[in-house]
Amino acid sequence: QVQLVESGGGLVQAGGSLRLSCAASRRTFIMGWFRQAPGEEREFVAGINWNGASTSYADSVKGRFTISRDNAKNTVYLQMNSLKPGDTAVYYCAADLTLSGVITTTPGEYDYWGQGTQVTVSP
């Protein structure tokens, strides 16, 4: 069992920055960030492997978002820069406890989810 707690969401103007945090109750392996806007499906944003050596990003956020982790704190971060109104969504972190080492973009492959944190970007 893993509990995930996100924080750091809020309201920001376009062009601004936010940093999301996801604190896990224990050590995790593959971690992902997803987002879901109203009326839309949940979509992959970024993922990171167990030691941070491998990362993956959705095309829509490449060059603007950075995922990182601090295993001493069991915490994963998502630094979001140059935010756009289209980034508005509830952001979720998720843990994939398989040992494949492959960062998957499919929500169904993740085993545990946080409660989500709202990010709103105004024009």
XYZ file of C-alpha atoms in Angstrom:
123
model
C 0.000 0.000 0.000
C 1.265 3.468 -0.903
C -0.298 6.784 0.026
C 0.417 9.716 -2.276
C -0.273 13.317 -1.327
C 0.049 16.118 -3.867
C 0.537 19.772 -3.031
C 1.559 23.013 -4.704
C -1.362 23.667 -7.001
C -3.021 27.047 -7.292
C -3.947 29.951 -9.529
C -1.261 31.543 -11.679
C -1.193 33.878 -14.652
C -0.076 32.702 -18.058
C 3.696 32.674 -18.272
C 4.049 31.976 -14.570
C 5.447 28.984 -12.713
C 4.333 26.469 -10.123
C 6.042 23.509 -8.481
C 3.965 20.507 -7.565
C 5.090 18.008 -4.940
C 4.002 14.427 -4.382
C 4.922 12.869 -1.057
C 4.809 9.071 -0.896
C 4.397 7.014 2.268
C 7.241 4.730 1.225
C 9.814 4.124 -1.452
C 8.433 3.982 -4.969
C 9.758 3.042 -8.391
C 8.270 4.561 -11.515
C 6.386 7.761 -10.722
C 4.176 9.704 -13.073
C 2.292 12.958 -13.221
C -1.032 13.044 -15.050
C -3.654 15.725 -15.513
C -7.340 15.834 -16.240
C -9.304 18.821 -17.449
C -13.118 18.954 -17.209
C -14.701 16.738 -19.838
C -11.350 15.334 -20.893
C -9.597 12.044 -20.335
C -6.724 11.777 -17.914
C -3.491 12.338 -19.802
C 0.158 11.615 -19.127
C 2.313 14.630 -18.364
C 5.677 13.311 -17.160
C 7.305 10.239 -15.654
C 10.524 9.365 -13.888
C 12.273 6.108 -13.056
C 13.457 5.034 -9.615
C 16.737 6.936 -9.535
C 15.843 9.881 -11.766
C 18.172 8.831 -14.553
C 15.314 8.367 -17.004
C 12.438 10.764 -17.618
C 9.626 11.056 -20.118
C 7.394 13.976 -21.097
C 4.281 14.606 -23.108
C 5.030 16.646 -26.218
C 2.775 19.410 -24.955
C 4.987 20.092 -21.932
C 8.492 19.347 -23.226
C 10.841 22.214 -22.549
C 8.467 23.772 -20.006
C 7.983 21.118 -17.307
C 10.641 19.208 -15.383
C 10.068 16.122 -13.255
C 12.510 15.233 -10.495
C 12.621 13.196 -7.308
C 14.266 13.145 -3.908
C 14.322 9.539 -2.717
C 15.555 10.548 0.731
C 12.212 12.303 1.157
C 10.126 9.874 -0.949
C 8.987 12.916 -2.897
C 8.535 13.634 -6.600
C 8.317 17.130 -8.025
C 6.919 18.713 -11.163
C 8.365 22.124 -11.942
C 6.047 23.881 -14.368
C 7.281 26.979 -16.184
C 5.794 29.128 -18.937
C 2.337 27.971 -17.975
C -0.500 28.332 -20.460
C -4.275 28.391 -19.965
C -4.327 24.989 -21.681
C -2.388 23.571 -18.721
C -5.396 24.138 -16.471
C -6.417 20.811 -14.951
C -6.371 18.670 -11.848
C -2.888 17.195 -11.579
C -2.392 13.730 -10.132
C 0.719 11.822 -9.188
C 0.787 8.071 -9.553
C 3.055 5.199 -8.590
C 3.875 2.176 -10.705
C 5.290 -0.506 -8.422
C 6.308 -2.948 -11.119
C 10.013 -3.465 -11.597
C 10.014 -3.182 -15.373
C 11.922 0.074 -15.304
C 9.811 1.313 -18.221
C 7.986 4.600 -17.833
C 4.481 3.984 -19.116
C 2.112 6.710 -20.257
C -1.012 4.591 -19.667
C -2.974 5.498 -16.527
C -4.162 1.918 -16.056
C -0.591 0.723 -15.580
C -0.165 2.724 -12.393
C -1.024 1.124 -9.081
C -1.643 4.047 -6.723
C -2.924 7.584 -7.160
C -2.997 10.755 -5.155
C -6.110 12.838 -4.613
C -5.083 15.497 -7.113
C -4.285 19.192 -6.920
C -5.936 21.909 -8.997
C -3.829 24.059 -11.292
C -5.551 27.026 -12.894
C -3.774 29.266 -15.385
C -5.472 32.548 -16.203
C -4.926 34.346 -19.535
